[in-house]
Short mmCIF file of C-alpha atoms in Angstrom, two decimals:
data_model
loop_
_atom_site.label_atom_id
_atom_site.label_comp_id
_atom_site.label_asym_id
_atom_site.label_seq_id
_atom_site.Cartn_x
_atom_site.Cartn_y
_atom_site.Cartn_z
CA MET A 400 -59.07 144.96 193.83
CA PRO A 401 -61.26 148.43 194.34
CA LYS A 402 -58.59 151.04 195.52
CA SER A 403 -60.48 151.32 199.02
CA SER A 404 -60.81 147.97 199.18
CA ARG A 405 -57.26 148.12 199.58
CA LEU A 406 -56.78 150.79 201.75
CA GLY A 407 -59.58 149.97 203.86
CA LEU A 408 -59.99 152.92 206.97
CA LEU A 409 -57.18 155.12 205.16
CA CYS A 410 -59.96 156.04 203.07
CA ASP A 411 -60.90 158.70 205.47
CA ARG A 412 -59.83 162.37 205.36
CA ASP A 413 -59.31 163.13 208.66
CA LEU A 414 -58.33 159.39 209.48
CA ARG A 415 -55.28 160.02 206.47
CA ARG A 416 -54.21 162.92 208.41
CA LEU A 417 -54.87 161.26 212.19
CA PHE A 418 -52.01 159.06 211.23
CA ALA A 419 -49.76 162.43 209.36
CA ALA A 420 -50.21 163.92 212.76
CA THR A 421 -49.07 160.56 214.67
CA ALA A 422 -45.71 160.09 212.04
CA LEU A 423 -44.28 163.65 212.57
CA GLY A 424 -45.81 163.40 216.21
CA GLN A 425 -43.99 160.00 216.89
CA LEU A 426 -41.07 160.50 215.31
CA GLY A 427 -39.56 163.02 217.58
CA ASP A 428 -40.45 161.25 220.33
CA ARG A 429 -38.30 157.97 218.92
CA ILE A 430 -35.64 160.90 218.38
CA ILE A 431 -35.95 161.90 222.68
CA PHE A 432 -35.63 158.20 222.92
CA LEU A 433 -32.81 158.51 221.74
CA THR A 434 -31.24 161.62 222.20
CA LEU A 435 -32.74 162.77 226.11
CA PRO A 436 -29.90 159.64 227.36
CA LEU A 437 -27.11 160.58 225.32
CA VAL A 438 -27.52 164.30 226.23
CA ALA A 439 -26.94 163.62 229.74
CA VAL A 440 -24.16 160.21 228.97
CA ALA A 441 -21.94 161.86 225.97
CA ALA A 442 -22.20 165.72 226.69
CA LEU A 443 -22.78 165.53 230.77
CA HIS A 444 -21.22 162.78 231.31
CA ALA A 445 -23.99 161.24 234.00
CA ASP A 446 -23.28 157.80 236.09
CA GLU A 447 -25.13 154.82 235.64
CA PHE A 448 -27.81 155.80 238.78
CA GLN A 449 -28.12 159.87 237.13
CA VAL A 450 -29.10 158.27 233.51
CA GLY A 451 -31.83 155.66 235.30
CA LEU A 452 -33.07 158.82 237.23
CA LEU A 453 -33.63 160.82 234.16
CA THR A 454 -35.65 157.93 233.18
CA ALA A 455 -38.13 158.21 235.42
CA MET A 456 -38.58 161.94 235.99
CA THR A 457 -39.47 160.72 231.73
CA THR A 458 -42.25 158.48 232.88
CA THR A 459 -43.16 160.05 236.05
CA GLY A 460 -45.99 162.05 234.39
CA SER A 461 -47.59 158.26 234.54
CA LEU A 462 -47.68 158.75 238.68
CA LEU A 463 -48.69 162.25 238.89
CA VAL A 464 -51.25 162.29 236.90
CA GLY A 465 -51.70 159.42 235.40
CA LEU A 466 -55.93 158.44 237.03
CA PRO A 467 -56.81 162.54 237.68
CA ALA A 468 -56.03 163.03 233.15
CA GLY A 469 -58.27 160.34 232.82
CA ALA A 470 -61.18 162.46 234.39
CA TRP A 471 -60.41 165.82 233.31
CA VAL A 472 -60.02 164.52 229.46
CA ASP A 473 -62.94 162.66 229.75
CA ARG A 474 -65.07 166.38 229.80
CA MET A 475 -63.25 167.80 226.79
CA ARG A 476 -63.37 167.16 223.03
CA LYS A 477 -59.74 164.47 222.84
CA ARG A 478 -59.09 166.45 219.47
CA SER A 479 -58.03 169.58 221.05
CA VAL A 480 -56.63 167.77 224.47
CA MET A 481 -54.14 166.38 221.52
CA ILE A 482 -53.34 170.23 219.98
CA CYS A 483 -53.14 171.81 222.94
CA THR A 484 -50.56 168.62 223.92
CA ASP A 485 -48.28 168.50 220.76
CA LEU A 486 -47.55 172.79 220.83
CA THR A 487 -46.51 172.44 224.30
CA ARG A 488 -44.31 170.30 224.18
CA ALA A 489 -43.07 171.32 221.39
CA LEU A 490 -42.26 175.02 223.21
CA VAL A 491 -40.87 172.75 226.26
CA LEU A 492 -38.08 170.48 224.77
CA LEU A 493 -36.90 173.71 223.20
CA ALA A 494 -35.54 174.43 226.64
CA ILE A 495 -33.14 172.31 225.78
CA PRO A 496 -31.08 172.93 223.03
CA VAL A 497 -31.44 176.54 224.75
CA ALA A 498 -30.10 176.41 227.78
CA TRP A 499 -26.77 173.77 225.90
CA TRP A 500 -26.06 176.86 223.78
CA ALA A 501 -26.28 179.51 226.59
CA ASP A 502 -24.06 177.46 228.61
CA ALA A 503 -26.07 176.67 231.28
CA LEU A 504 -27.77 172.78 230.79
CA THR A 505 -27.37 171.03 234.00
CA VAL A 506 -28.79 167.25 234.92
CA TRP A 507 -31.29 169.02 236.53
CA TRP A 508 -32.02 170.98 233.88
CA LEU A 509 -33.20 167.61 231.51
CA TYR A 510 -35.08 165.98 234.81
CA ALA A 511 -36.73 169.81 234.90
CA VAL A 512 -38.14 169.43 231.54
CA ALA A 513 -37.85 165.65 231.17
CA LEU A 514 -41.11 165.97 233.76
CA ILE A 515 -43.41 168.45 232.03
CA HIS A 516 -42.98 166.25 229.14
CA GLY A 517 -43.81 162.75 230.95
CA VAL A 518 -47.36 165.01 232.20
CA LEU A 519 -48.24 167.00 229.00
CA THR A 520 -48.02 163.20 226.87
CA VAL A 521 -50.14 161.80 229.97
CA PHE A 522 -52.92 163.74 228.53
CA PHE A 523 -52.00 163.15 224.83
CA ASP A 524 -52.51 159.63 224.80
CA VAL A 525 -55.83 159.16 226.86
CA ALA A 526 -56.59 161.54 224.61
CA TYR A 527 -54.94 159.99 221.37
CA VAL A 528 -56.46 155.80 222.47
CA SER A 529 -60.07 157.13 224.07
CA TYR A 530 -60.36 160.00 220.38
CA LEU A 531 -59.87 156.64 218.25
CA PRO A 532 -63.29 155.06 218.96
CA HIS A 533 -64.92 158.63 217.68
CA LEU A 534 -63.38 158.33 214.75
CA VAL A 535 -62.96 154.62 213.03
CA GLY A 536 -66.10 153.60 215.01
CA ARG A 537 -66.06 149.98 217.08
CA ARG A 538 -65.91 148.06 214.45
CA ASN A 539 -62.81 148.63 212.61
CA LEU A 540 -61.16 149.53 216.22
CA VAL A 541 -58.33 146.76 215.17
CA GLU A 542 -57.50 147.66 211.89
CA GLY A 543 -57.59 150.70 212.99
CA ASN A 544 -55.53 150.07 216.08
CA SER A 545 -52.75 147.75 213.48
CA LYS A 546 -53.29 151.14 210.98
CA LEU A 547 -51.84 153.38 213.86
CA SER A 548 -49.03 151.42 215.22
CA ALA A 549 -47.90 150.40 211.08
CA ILE A 550 -47.44 154.47 211.52
CA ARG A 551 -46.20 153.93 214.71
CA SER A 552 -43.29 151.46 213.84
CA ALA A 553 -42.36 153.21 210.56
CA THR A 554 -41.76 156.47 212.39
CA SER A 555 -39.29 154.38 215.15
CA ILE A 556 -37.10 153.36 212.23
CA SER A 557 -36.92 156.60 210.71
CA GLY A 558 -36.63 158.46 214.50
CA PRO A 559 -32.31 155.73 215.37
CA THR A 560 -31.40 156.84 211.94
CA VAL A 561 -32.63 160.18 211.09
CA ALA A 562 -31.19 161.16 215.05
CA GLY A 563 -28.42 158.84 215.00
CA PRO A 564 -26.37 161.02 211.85
CA LEU A 565 -27.82 164.43 213.17
CA ILE A 566 -26.19 163.81 216.86
CA GLY A 567 -23.07 163.62 214.81
CA LEU A 568 -23.36 166.02 212.72
CA ILE A 569 -24.66 169.46 215.14
CA GLY A 570 -25.07 166.73 218.68
CA ALA A 571 -27.51 165.61 221.03
CA PRO A 572 -29.42 168.78 222.34
CA ALA A 573 -29.42 170.30 219.19
CA THR A 574 -31.15 167.14 217.88
CA LEU A 575 -34.17 168.23 220.35
CA LEU A 576 -35.20 171.35 217.50
CA VAL A 577 -36.13 168.40 215.43
CA SER A 578 -38.04 166.40 217.93
CA SER A 579 -40.17 170.31 218.82
CA ALA A 580 -40.54 170.52 214.78
CA GLY A 581 -41.91 166.59 214.45
CA MET A 582 -44.57 168.28 217.27
CA ALA A 583 -45.32 171.20 216.23
CA MET A 584 -46.03 170.01 212.92
CA SER A 585 -48.18 166.70 214.23
CA GLY A 586 -50.06 169.48 216.65
CA LEU A 587 -50.97 172.19 213.36
CA LEU A 588 -51.77 169.15 211.57
CA ALA A 589 -55.11 167.77 213.70
CA VAL A 590 -56.25 171.03 214.19
CA THR A 591 -57.18 170.30 210.45
CA ILE A 592 -58.82 167.17 211.40
CA ARG A 593 -62.45 168.23 210.19
CA LYS A 594 -64.86 165.68 211.87
CA ARG A 595 -65.44 167.78 215.41
CA GLU A 596 -66.30 165.06 218.02
CA GLN A 597 -69.70 166.51 220.33
CA LYS A 598 -69.12 167.90 223.79
CA PRO A 599 -69.30 165.66 226.08
CA GLU A 600 -72.35 166.24 228.26
CA PRO A 601 -70.82 168.42 232.01
CA SER A 602 -72.35 166.17 235.22
CA GLU A 603 -74.38 168.93 237.30
CA HIS A 604 -71.92 167.82 240.66
CA PRO A 605 -68.69 166.90 238.86
CA GLN A 606 -66.40 165.68 241.75
CA LEU A 607 -62.93 164.26 240.42
CA ALA A 608 -62.49 162.40 242.77
CA ARG A 609 -65.31 160.02 241.66
CA GLU A 610 -65.27 160.44 238.36
CA ILE A 611 -62.11 158.78 238.46
CA ARG A 612 -63.41 156.52 240.72
CA GLU A 613 -65.97 155.21 237.79
CA GLY A 614 -63.09 154.88 235.81
CA LEU A 615 -61.23 153.11 237.99
CA LYS A 616 -63.67 150.40 240.16
CA PHE A 617 -65.08 149.50 236.48
CA ALA A 618 -60.97 148.91 235.23
CA ILE A 619 -60.46 147.14 237.80
CA ALA A 620 -64.01 144.83 238.37
CA ASN A 621 -63.25 143.48 234.76
CA HIS A 622 -60.63 140.40 235.14
CA ILE A 623 -60.13 140.87 231.55
CA LEU A 624 -58.48 144.77 231.91
CA ARG A 625 -57.05 143.60 234.79
CA ALA A 626 -55.17 140.82 234.49
CA ILE A 627 -54.53 142.87 230.63
CA MET A 628 -53.23 145.44 232.99
CA LEU A 629 -51.02 143.73 235.15
CA GLY A 630 -49.20 142.26 232.82
CA ASP A 631 -48.47 145.48 231.00
CA ALA A 632 -47.45 146.87 234.92
CA ILE A 633 -45.16 142.89 235.15
CA PHE A 634 -43.62 144.09 231.81
CA ASN A 635 -43.22 147.98 230.56
CA LEU A 636 -41.44 147.55 234.85
CA PHE A 637 -38.26 145.16 233.62
CA LEU A 638 -38.04 146.73 229.68
CA VAL A 639 -37.78 150.23 231.63
CA VAL A 640 -35.08 148.42 233.32
CA TYR A 641 -33.66 146.42 230.47
CA GLN A 642 -33.56 150.22 228.03
CA THR A 643 -32.22 152.31 231.45
CA MET A 644 -29.41 150.41 230.55
CA LEU A 645 -29.63 149.21 227.05
CA LEU A 646 -27.48 152.75 225.52
CA VAL A 647 -25.42 152.66 228.71
CA PHE A 648 -24.20 149.09 227.37
CA LEU A 649 -23.69 149.44 224.15
CA GLU A 650 -21.86 152.92 224.47
CA ARG A 651 -19.49 151.89 226.94
CA GLU A 652 -19.30 148.26 226.87
CA MET A 653 -19.34 147.71 222.87
CA GLY A 654 -17.87 150.81 222.28
CA LEU A 655 -20.68 151.69 219.22
CA GLN A 656 -20.52 155.79 217.98
CA SER A 657 -24.17 157.64 218.05
CA PHE A 658 -24.80 155.29 214.21
CA ALA A 659 -25.00 152.42 214.94
CA ILE A 660 -26.58 153.18 218.12
CA GLY A 661 -29.90 154.17 215.88
CA LEU A 662 -29.04 151.73 213.61
CA MET A 663 -29.38 148.84 215.97
CA LEU A 664 -33.17 150.92 217.51
CA SER A 665 -34.51 150.91 214.06
CA GLY A 666 -34.38 147.01 213.88
CA MET A 667 -36.23 147.02 216.61
CA GLY A 668 -38.47 149.65 214.41
CA CYS A 669 -38.81 147.77 211.74
CA GLY A 670 -39.76 144.58 213.70
CA ALA A 671 -42.85 146.53 214.67
CA LEU A 672 -43.03 147.78 211.57
CA LEU A 673 -43.48 144.13 211.34
CA GLY A 674 -45.73 143.58 213.79
CA SER A 675 -48.06 146.08 213.56
CA LEU A 676 -48.26 144.33 209.62
CA LEU A 677 -48.75 141.15 210.93
CA ALA A 678 -51.24 142.35 214.08
CA THR A 679 -54.19 141.09 212.44
CA ARG A 680 -53.88 138.79 210.33
CA VAL A 681 -51.68 136.78 214.08
CA SER A 682 -55.13 137.95 215.64
CA LYS A 683 -57.34 136.44 213.82
CA ARG A 684 -55.42 133.52 212.59
CA VAL A 685 -54.55 132.41 217.27
CA GLY A 686 -57.46 134.24 218.69
CA ARG A 687 -57.96 138.12 219.38
CA GLY A 688 -57.43 137.20 223.49
CA ARG A 689 -54.71 134.49 223.21
CA VAL A 690 -52.33 136.63 221.40
CA ILE A 691 -52.12 139.05 224.03
CA TRP A 692 -49.80 135.98 225.39
CA LEU A 693 -48.42 134.17 222.68
CA ALA A 694 -47.13 136.82 221.40
CA SER A 695 -44.83 138.07 224.10
CA LEU A 696 -43.87 134.43 225.14
CA ALA A 697 -42.64 133.87 221.50
CA THR A 698 -40.28 136.77 221.97
CA CYS A 699 -39.51 138.85 225.53
CA PRO A 700 -37.54 135.71 225.83
CA LEU A 701 -34.74 136.24 223.09
CA THR A 702 -33.83 140.20 224.32
CA VAL A 703 -31.09 137.74 226.53
CA LEU A 704 -28.86 137.75 222.71
CA MET A 705 -27.57 141.13 223.92
CA PRO A 706 -26.07 140.34 227.06
CA MET A 707 -24.79 137.49 225.75
CA ALA A 708 -22.92 139.58 223.12
CA ARG A 709 -19.24 140.95 222.68
CA ALA A 710 -17.86 143.14 221.03
CA GLY A 711 -17.77 142.98 217.43
CA TRP A 712 -20.79 141.43 215.12
CA SER A 713 -22.51 139.68 217.93
CA VAL A 714 -23.63 142.59 219.01
CA TYR A 715 -25.53 143.25 215.94
CA VAL A 716 -26.78 140.07 215.81
CA ALA A 717 -27.97 140.36 219.10
CA ALA A 718 -30.33 142.85 217.75
CA ILE A 719 -31.88 140.03 216.40
CA GLY A 720 -33.43 139.93 219.24
CA LEU A 721 -34.71 143.50 219.96
CA ALA A 722 -36.93 144.06 216.69
CA ALA A 723 -39.03 140.28 218.28
CA LEU A 724 -39.20 141.69 221.09
CA SER A 725 -40.67 145.07 219.15
CA LEU A 726 -42.44 142.61 216.97
CA GLY A 727 -44.36 140.96 219.07
CA GLY A 728 -44.98 143.75 221.58
CA VAL A 729 -46.72 145.97 218.58
CA VAL A 730 -49.07 141.65 218.12
CA ARG A 731 -50.11 142.57 221.75
CA VAL A 732 -50.40 145.80 222.42
CA VAL A 733 -53.32 146.26 219.28
CA ALA A 734 -54.69 143.28 220.52
CA GLN A 735 -54.81 144.90 223.97
CA SER A 736 -56.32 148.41 223.14
CA SER A 737 -58.90 146.81 221.18
CA PHE A 738 -59.53 144.28 224.36
CA GLN A 739 -59.72 147.96 225.92
CA GLN A 740 -62.53 150.24 223.60
CA ALA A 741 -64.11 147.01 223.15
CA LEU A 742 -65.38 146.63 226.34
CA THR A 743 -65.86 149.94 227.70
CA PRO A 744 -68.60 153.36 227.32
CA ASP A 745 -67.75 156.06 225.38
CA ARG A 746 -67.99 157.93 228.60
CA LEU A 747 -66.05 156.09 230.29
CA LEU A 748 -62.95 156.32 227.94
CA GLY A 749 -60.82 158.07 229.05
CA ARG A 750 -60.70 157.43 231.82
CA VAL A 751 -60.64 153.45 231.35
CA SER A 752 -57.54 154.89 229.76
CA ALA A 753 -56.01 156.45 232.26
CA THR A 754 -56.50 153.67 234.06
CA ALA A 755 -54.78 151.44 232.78
CA ARG A 756 -52.36 153.97 232.06
CA PHE A 757 -51.60 154.97 234.85
CA VAL A 758 -51.43 150.67 236.58
CA ALA A 759 -49.28 149.80 232.94
CA TRP A 760 -47.20 152.61 232.95
CA GLY A 761 -47.24 152.66 237.24
CA GLY A 762 -43.99 150.46 238.21
CA ILE A 763 -41.76 152.36 234.69
CA PRO A 764 -40.80 155.42 237.20
CA LEU A 765 -39.60 152.28 240.29
CA GLY A 766 -38.35 151.21 236.71
CA GLY A 767 -35.51 153.42 235.45
CA LEU A 768 -34.48 153.36 239.07
CA LEU A 769 -34.30 150.55 239.92
CA GLY A 770 -33.00 149.66 236.87
CA GLY A 771 -30.49 152.54 238.09
CA ALA A 772 -29.45 150.97 240.69
CA LEU A 773 -29.58 147.04 239.60
CA GLY A 774 -26.70 148.64 236.51
CA SER A 775 -24.61 150.37 240.43
CA ALA A 776 -24.67 147.01 241.88
CA PHE A 777 -24.22 144.39 238.69
CA GLY A 778 -23.60 146.21 236.34
CA ALA A 779 -25.23 147.16 232.96
CA THR A 780 -24.87 142.88 231.40
CA GLY A 781 -26.80 141.88 234.70
CA THR A 782 -28.85 145.16 234.70
CA LEU A 783 -29.94 143.15 230.90
CA TRP A 784 -30.78 139.66 231.88
CA ILE A 785 -32.55 140.50 234.80
CA GLY A 786 -34.83 142.56 232.53
CA ALA A 787 -34.96 139.65 230.22
CA ALA A 788 -36.16 137.53 233.01
CA GLY A 789 -38.66 139.65 233.79
CA MET A 790 -40.48 140.71 231.30
CA THR A 791 -40.63 136.85 230.00
CA LEU A 792 -42.28 136.43 233.42
CA SER A 793 -45.70 139.07 232.85
CA VAL A 794 -47.29 136.68 230.08
CA LEU A 795 -48.34 135.06 233.82
CA PRO A 796 -51.04 137.23 234.20
CA ASN A 797 -52.89 136.77 230.76
CA PHE A 798 -52.06 133.80 231.18
CA LEU A 799 -54.24 132.40 233.83
CA SER A 800 -57.14 134.96 233.09
CA PRO A 801 -60.32 133.85 230.38
CA LEU A 802 -57.24 135.28 227.57
CA ARG A 803 -55.66 132.04 228.02
CA THR A 804 -58.34 130.19 224.90
CA MET A 805 -60.42 133.19 223.93
CA ARG A 806 -59.94 133.55 220.16
CA ALA A 807 -62.65 137.28 219.25
CA LEU A 808 -63.39 140.46 220.84
CA PRO A 809 -66.05 140.87 223.14
CA THR A 810 -69.43 142.60 221.65
CA GLU A 811 -72.21 143.22 223.03
CA LYS A 812 -73.66 139.52 222.29
CA ALA A 813 -71.05 138.96 225.13
CA PRO A 814 -71.87 141.14 228.16
CA GLU A 815 -70.90 138.69 231.04
CA LEU A 816 -67.67 139.89 229.54
CA ALA A 817 -68.28 143.46 230.35
CA ARG A 818 -69.17 143.14 233.65
#
């Protein structure tokens, strides 16, 4: 087999640089996922509700700027947005180790950094999703999304593996220096991408409210996109409820140290990596629409293994459920992203991406607060049961939509799907 056939899209120099930037940025992001709550739990001795509030602050940006971000991104070159937000996030993260060394770090300081970082991440993610069709072309969306998911999944394995020993060696606050370096290097690599987008045509009478409404109307009126967004919203709400108490459960009830927790989260990354490698093949075999709900139905129920575990070997067996959740999640997201990009006109990519993120992620801050409240009321174990049940129920919107039987991506030959 020729080398070009084996590598596929990776033969393109600019795409390789985007993948490298993605790997570095995601490595920093995965370290944050483990480190930030542990700064609160281990260094500041935060209680369950404070950990839930920190999770909420991390994702509140989706509510604050979720919709206008799409309209603003559609007015700019997406690559430039990615570079600026990466470099700014790197600077913001430095505030935590600096405050720690100055003996000024408080949980309120963590809230502020989490909020600002989350707002910047909204702009980055909207630009990132909108940039891919420009770089790979619409015919290669599934392969492009699958390969990018493979990169993100690989860093999901290495991120906690790196973070666990680092936290034990230099402490959680100082470990965020590595996250900051990853974000900065990601932005600098994106600068080297040669392929330039055309600057979007400016509107004669730009009106932010009208532009937001146009993207919102398109996404909600499309019955496929509407089902995808609703299913994502339910899944993400209960995933955050689950994740908010997961670290508390592992650290306080199972008695695991940071290295063991990092190892378990690396197992989730292994599941995600396997899912990204299988996504294209599974989608073709099962159907690109059907796989969206089947992947969740097959893997979400396995998350009940964690609240059923007891201190000892059974908690590591329960990690299989987390790995399965990641596998199914990546297969689902690759298919969903490809549907969203295929159905959306170029001029609306940023706004539809922002709308989908706003609807799907809007409940995440609520999930953090709800997870903290449920943890206070029912304990970490009871909250994990509730999160597992909610994630399983998230399959219903997609199952009750045309995705139940669809086997192919919509194309220009199927205009009824884009209406």
